[in-house]
Short mmCIF file of C-alpha atoms in Angstrom, two decimals:
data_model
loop_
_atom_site.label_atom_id
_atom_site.label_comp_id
_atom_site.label_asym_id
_atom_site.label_seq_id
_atom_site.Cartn_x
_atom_site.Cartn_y
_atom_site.Cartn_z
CA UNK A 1 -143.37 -202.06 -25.79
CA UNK A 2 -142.31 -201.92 -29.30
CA UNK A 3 -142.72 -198.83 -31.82
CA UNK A 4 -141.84 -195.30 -31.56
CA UNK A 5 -144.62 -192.60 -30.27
CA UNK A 6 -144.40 -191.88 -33.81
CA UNK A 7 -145.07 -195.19 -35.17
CA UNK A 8 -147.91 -195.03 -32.86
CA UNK A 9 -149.21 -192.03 -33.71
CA UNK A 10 -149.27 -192.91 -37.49
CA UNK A 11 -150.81 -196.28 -36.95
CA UNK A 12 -154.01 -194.60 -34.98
CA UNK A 13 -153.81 -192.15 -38.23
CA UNK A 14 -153.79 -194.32 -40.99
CA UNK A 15 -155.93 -197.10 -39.31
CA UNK A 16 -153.19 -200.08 -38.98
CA UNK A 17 -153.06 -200.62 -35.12
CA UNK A 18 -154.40 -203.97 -35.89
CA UNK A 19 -152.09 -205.02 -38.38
CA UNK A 20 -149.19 -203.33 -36.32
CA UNK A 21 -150.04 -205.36 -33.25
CA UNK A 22 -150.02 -208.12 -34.89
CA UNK A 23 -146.70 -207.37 -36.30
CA UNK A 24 -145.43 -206.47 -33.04
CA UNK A 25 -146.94 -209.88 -31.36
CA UNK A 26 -145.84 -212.53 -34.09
CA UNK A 27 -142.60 -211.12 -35.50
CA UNK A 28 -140.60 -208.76 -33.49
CA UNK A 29 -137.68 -209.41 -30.72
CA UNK A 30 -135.33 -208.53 -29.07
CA UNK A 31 -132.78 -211.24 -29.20
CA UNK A 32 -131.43 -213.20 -31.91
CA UNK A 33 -133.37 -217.10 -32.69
CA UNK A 34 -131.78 -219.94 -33.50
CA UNK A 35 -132.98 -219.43 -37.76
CA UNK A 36 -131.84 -215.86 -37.24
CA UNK A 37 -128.00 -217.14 -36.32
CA UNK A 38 -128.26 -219.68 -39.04
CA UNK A 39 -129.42 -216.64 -41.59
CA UNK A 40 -126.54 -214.69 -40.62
CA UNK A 41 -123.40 -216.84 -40.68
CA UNK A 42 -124.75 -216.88 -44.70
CA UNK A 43 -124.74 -213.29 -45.09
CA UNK A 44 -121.98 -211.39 -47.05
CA UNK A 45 -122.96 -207.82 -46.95
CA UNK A 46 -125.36 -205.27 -44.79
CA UNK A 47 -126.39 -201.87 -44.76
CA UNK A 48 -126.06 -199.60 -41.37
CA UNK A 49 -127.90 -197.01 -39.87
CA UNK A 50 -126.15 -194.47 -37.94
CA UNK A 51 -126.95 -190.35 -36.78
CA UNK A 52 -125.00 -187.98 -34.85
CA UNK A 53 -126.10 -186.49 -31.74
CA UNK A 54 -128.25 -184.25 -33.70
CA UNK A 55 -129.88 -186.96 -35.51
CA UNK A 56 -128.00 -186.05 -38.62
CA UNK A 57 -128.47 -189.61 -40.28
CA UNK A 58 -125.80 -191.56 -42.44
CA UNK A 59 -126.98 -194.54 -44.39
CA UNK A 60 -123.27 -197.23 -45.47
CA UNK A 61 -122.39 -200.30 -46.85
CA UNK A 62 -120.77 -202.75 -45.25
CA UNK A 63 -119.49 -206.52 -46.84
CA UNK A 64 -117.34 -209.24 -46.58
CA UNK A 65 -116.93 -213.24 -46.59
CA UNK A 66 -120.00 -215.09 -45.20
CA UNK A 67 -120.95 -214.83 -41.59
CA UNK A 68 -118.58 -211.51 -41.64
CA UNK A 69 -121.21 -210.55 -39.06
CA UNK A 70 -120.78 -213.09 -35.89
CA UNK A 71 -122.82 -213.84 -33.23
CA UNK A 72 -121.39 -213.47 -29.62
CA UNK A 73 -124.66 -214.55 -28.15
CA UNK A 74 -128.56 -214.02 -28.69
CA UNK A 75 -128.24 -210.66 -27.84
CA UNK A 76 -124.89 -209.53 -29.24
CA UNK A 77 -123.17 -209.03 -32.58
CA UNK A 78 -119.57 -208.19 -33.67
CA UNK A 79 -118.49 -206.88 -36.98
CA UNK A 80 -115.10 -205.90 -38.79
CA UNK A 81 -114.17 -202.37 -39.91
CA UNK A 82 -112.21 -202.71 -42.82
CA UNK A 83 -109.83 -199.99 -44.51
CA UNK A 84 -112.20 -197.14 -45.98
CA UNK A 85 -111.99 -193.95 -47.33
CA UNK A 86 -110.80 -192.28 -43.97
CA UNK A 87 -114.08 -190.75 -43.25
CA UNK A 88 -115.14 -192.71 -40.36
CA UNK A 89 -118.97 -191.33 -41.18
CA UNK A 90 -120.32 -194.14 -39.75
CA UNK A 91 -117.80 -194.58 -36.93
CA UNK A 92 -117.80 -191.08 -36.13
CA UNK A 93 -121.35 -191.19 -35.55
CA UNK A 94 -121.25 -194.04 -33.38
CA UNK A 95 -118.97 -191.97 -30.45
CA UNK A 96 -121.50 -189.29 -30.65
CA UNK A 97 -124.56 -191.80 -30.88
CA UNK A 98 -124.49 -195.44 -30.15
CA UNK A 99 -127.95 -196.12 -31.85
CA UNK A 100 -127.57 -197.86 -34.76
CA UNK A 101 -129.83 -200.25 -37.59
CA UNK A 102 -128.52 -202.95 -39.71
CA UNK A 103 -130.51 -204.30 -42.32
CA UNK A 104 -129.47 -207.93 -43.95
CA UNK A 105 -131.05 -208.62 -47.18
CA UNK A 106 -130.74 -212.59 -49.06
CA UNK A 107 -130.92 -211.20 -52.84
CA UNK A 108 -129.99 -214.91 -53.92
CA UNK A 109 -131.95 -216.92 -52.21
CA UNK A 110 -134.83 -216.68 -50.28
CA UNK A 111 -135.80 -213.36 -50.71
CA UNK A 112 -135.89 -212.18 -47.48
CA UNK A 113 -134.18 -209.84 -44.49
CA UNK A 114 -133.90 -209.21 -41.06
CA UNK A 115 -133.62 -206.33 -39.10
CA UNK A 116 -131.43 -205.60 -35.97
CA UNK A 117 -131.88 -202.33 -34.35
CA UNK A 118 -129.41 -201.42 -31.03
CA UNK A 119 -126.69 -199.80 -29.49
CA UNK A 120 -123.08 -199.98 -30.96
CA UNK A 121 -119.73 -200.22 -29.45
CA UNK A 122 -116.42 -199.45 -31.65
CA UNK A 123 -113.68 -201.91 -29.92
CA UNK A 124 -110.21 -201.64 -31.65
CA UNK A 125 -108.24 -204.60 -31.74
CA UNK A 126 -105.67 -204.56 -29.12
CA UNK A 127 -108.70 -204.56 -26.88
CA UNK A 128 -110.67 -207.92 -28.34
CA UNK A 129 -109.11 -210.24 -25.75
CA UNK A 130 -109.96 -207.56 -22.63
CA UNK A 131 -113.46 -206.42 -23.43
CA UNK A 132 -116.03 -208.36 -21.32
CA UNK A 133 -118.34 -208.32 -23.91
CA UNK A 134 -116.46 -211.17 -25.65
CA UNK A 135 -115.15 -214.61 -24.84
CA UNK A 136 -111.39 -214.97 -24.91
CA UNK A 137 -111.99 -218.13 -28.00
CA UNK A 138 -113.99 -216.03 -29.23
CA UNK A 139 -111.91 -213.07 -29.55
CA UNK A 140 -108.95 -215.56 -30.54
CA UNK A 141 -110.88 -216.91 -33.46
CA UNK A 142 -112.00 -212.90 -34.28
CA UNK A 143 -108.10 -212.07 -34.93
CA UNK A 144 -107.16 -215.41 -36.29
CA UNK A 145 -109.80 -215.41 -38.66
CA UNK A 146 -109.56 -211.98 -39.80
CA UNK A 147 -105.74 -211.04 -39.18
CA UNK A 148 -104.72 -207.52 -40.32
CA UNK A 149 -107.82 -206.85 -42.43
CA UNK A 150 -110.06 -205.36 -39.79
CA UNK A 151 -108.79 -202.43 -38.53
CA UNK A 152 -110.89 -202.44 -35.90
CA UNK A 153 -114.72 -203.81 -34.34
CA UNK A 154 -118.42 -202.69 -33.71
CA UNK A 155 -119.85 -204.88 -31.23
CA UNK A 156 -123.47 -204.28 -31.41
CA UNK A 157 -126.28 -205.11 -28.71
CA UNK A 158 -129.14 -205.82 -30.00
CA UNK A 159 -132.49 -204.19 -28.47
CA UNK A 160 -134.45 -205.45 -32.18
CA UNK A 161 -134.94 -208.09 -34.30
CA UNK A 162 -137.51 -208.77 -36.71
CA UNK A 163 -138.00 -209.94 -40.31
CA UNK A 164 -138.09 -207.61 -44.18
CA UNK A 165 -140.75 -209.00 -45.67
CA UNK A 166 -139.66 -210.49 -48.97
CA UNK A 167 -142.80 -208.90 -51.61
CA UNK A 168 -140.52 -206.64 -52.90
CA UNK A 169 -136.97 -207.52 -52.76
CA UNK A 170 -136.14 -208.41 -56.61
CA UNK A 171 -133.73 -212.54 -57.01
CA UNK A 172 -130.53 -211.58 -58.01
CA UNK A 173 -127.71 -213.83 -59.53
CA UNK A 174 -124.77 -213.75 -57.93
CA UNK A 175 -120.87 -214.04 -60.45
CA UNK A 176 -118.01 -214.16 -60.01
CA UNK A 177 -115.70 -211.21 -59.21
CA UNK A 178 -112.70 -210.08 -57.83
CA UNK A 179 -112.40 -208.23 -54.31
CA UNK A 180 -109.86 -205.90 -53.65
CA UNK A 181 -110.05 -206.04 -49.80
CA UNK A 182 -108.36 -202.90 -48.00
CA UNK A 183 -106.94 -201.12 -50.95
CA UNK A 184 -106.34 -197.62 -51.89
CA UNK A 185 -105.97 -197.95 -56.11
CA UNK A 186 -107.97 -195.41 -57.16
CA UNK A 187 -109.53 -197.81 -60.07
CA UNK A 188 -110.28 -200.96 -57.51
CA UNK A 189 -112.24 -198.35 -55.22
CA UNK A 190 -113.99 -197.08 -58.24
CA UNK A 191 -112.16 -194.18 -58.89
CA UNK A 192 -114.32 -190.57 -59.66
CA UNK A 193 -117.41 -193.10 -60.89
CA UNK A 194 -119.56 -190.03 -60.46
CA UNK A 195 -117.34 -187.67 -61.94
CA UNK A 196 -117.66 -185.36 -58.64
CA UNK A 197 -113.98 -184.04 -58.71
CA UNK A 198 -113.56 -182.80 -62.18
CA UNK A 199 -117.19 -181.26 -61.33
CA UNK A 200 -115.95 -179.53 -58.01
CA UNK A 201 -112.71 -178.36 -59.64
CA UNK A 202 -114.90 -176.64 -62.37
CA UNK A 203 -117.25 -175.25 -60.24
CA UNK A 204 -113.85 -173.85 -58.38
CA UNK A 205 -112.75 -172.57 -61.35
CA UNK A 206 -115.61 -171.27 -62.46
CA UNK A 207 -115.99 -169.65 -58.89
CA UNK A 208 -112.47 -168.00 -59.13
CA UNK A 209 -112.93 -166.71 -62.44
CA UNK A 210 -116.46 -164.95 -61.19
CA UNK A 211 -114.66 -163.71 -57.97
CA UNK A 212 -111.32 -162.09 -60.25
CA UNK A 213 -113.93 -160.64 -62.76
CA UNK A 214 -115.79 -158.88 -59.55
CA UNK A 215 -112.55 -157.70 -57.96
CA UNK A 216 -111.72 -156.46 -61.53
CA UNK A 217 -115.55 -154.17 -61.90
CA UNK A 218 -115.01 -152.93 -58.31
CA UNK A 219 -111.43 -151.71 -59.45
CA UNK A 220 -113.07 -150.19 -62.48
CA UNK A 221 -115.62 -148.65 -60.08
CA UNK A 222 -113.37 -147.54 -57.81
CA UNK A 223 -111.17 -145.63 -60.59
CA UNK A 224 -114.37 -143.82 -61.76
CA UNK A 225 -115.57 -142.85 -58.74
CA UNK A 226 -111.94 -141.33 -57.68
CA UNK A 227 -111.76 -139.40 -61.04
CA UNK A 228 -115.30 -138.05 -60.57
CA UNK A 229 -114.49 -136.88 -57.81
CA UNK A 230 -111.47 -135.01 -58.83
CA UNK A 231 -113.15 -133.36 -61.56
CA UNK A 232 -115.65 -132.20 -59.54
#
């Protein structure tokens, strides 16, 4: 059965069981169809879903050239991990909690996306040609194909897959750019876009300054309590 007991719960609330079950009928999986396949082997970026063990949740990014996202089989997916920001967010979530939801939106085309919901599986590279998750072509083709640029894999199996309905995804034009894949200039990565360091390190100063001027009063206090006490 698909839907959470909360999805359930909402739908008898708000009146859409109908609608739901219909939803649930016509469009959901839980494999991978041919169309699906096709739609992916186009695709050149995702967003992921992940949440640590206490459901702590973690929304990313991830991109790269199309069909970066390959299909082992109907029910299986493998993507790269490419050089980050050393945070393994994302990653780190996945040891604690293998659930995980990828969402695959065509800005520049169709105006549509797909959903796949399941249970992740980080597999570093030395280990491609050995996990049984993976044909030994495919896995030869994985590290041919991407050489040194994926640090490592998240083999993902899927338990949904269903379409984003397209009424309110906006056509976007895609240009030309340049791609910095794997690099650590601080101006390629974007640098402090958001200003967020030279706003911590004030808020540090700012936090020192309020922390000597209250060591300084209790000093002061201190004094004139000791010399009240000696002229009394």
């Amino acid at each position: 059965m698909y839907g959470s007991l909360g999805e359930r719960h909402l739908q008898r609330k708000y009146g859409s069981e109908k609608r739901a079950a219909a939803f649930y009928k016509n469009q959901m999986l839980d494999h991978l169809t041919p169309m699906m396949k096709e739609f992916l082997a186009k695709q050149e970026m995702m967003f992921i879903a992940t949440a640590d063990r206490q459901g702590n949740c973690d929304m990313s990014f991830r991109s790269g050239l199309p069909g970066f996202v390959r299909v082992i089989d109907e029910k299986t997916v493998i993507y790269p991990e490419y050089r980050g920001n050393g945070v393994y967010a994302s990653l780190g979530n996945i040891i604690e909690n293998p659930h995980i939801g990828m969402l695959f939106i065509d800005f520049f085309e169709h105006k549509i996306g797909l959903h796949i919901n399941g249970a992740a599986k980080i597999i570093e590279n030395e280990a491609l040609h050995t996990s049984p998750y993976i044909p030994e072509q495919t896995a030869a083709i994985l590290r041919e194909e991407e050489g040194r640029l994926a640090e490592r894999w998240v083999l993902v199996k899927i338990d949904e897959a269903y379409i984003h309905c397209s009424k309110h995804i906006p056509l976007l034009k895609k240009v030309d750019d340049e791609r910095h894949w794997g690099t650590d200039n601080e101006k390629h990565k974007g640098g402090d876009f958001f200003g967020t360091k030279a706003y911590k390190e004030k808020a540090r100063a700012v936090s020192g300054l309020s922390r000597r001027s209250s060591r300084a009063k209790n000093s002061w206090g201190q004094r004139f309590i000791s010399l009240f006490t000696k002229g009394t």
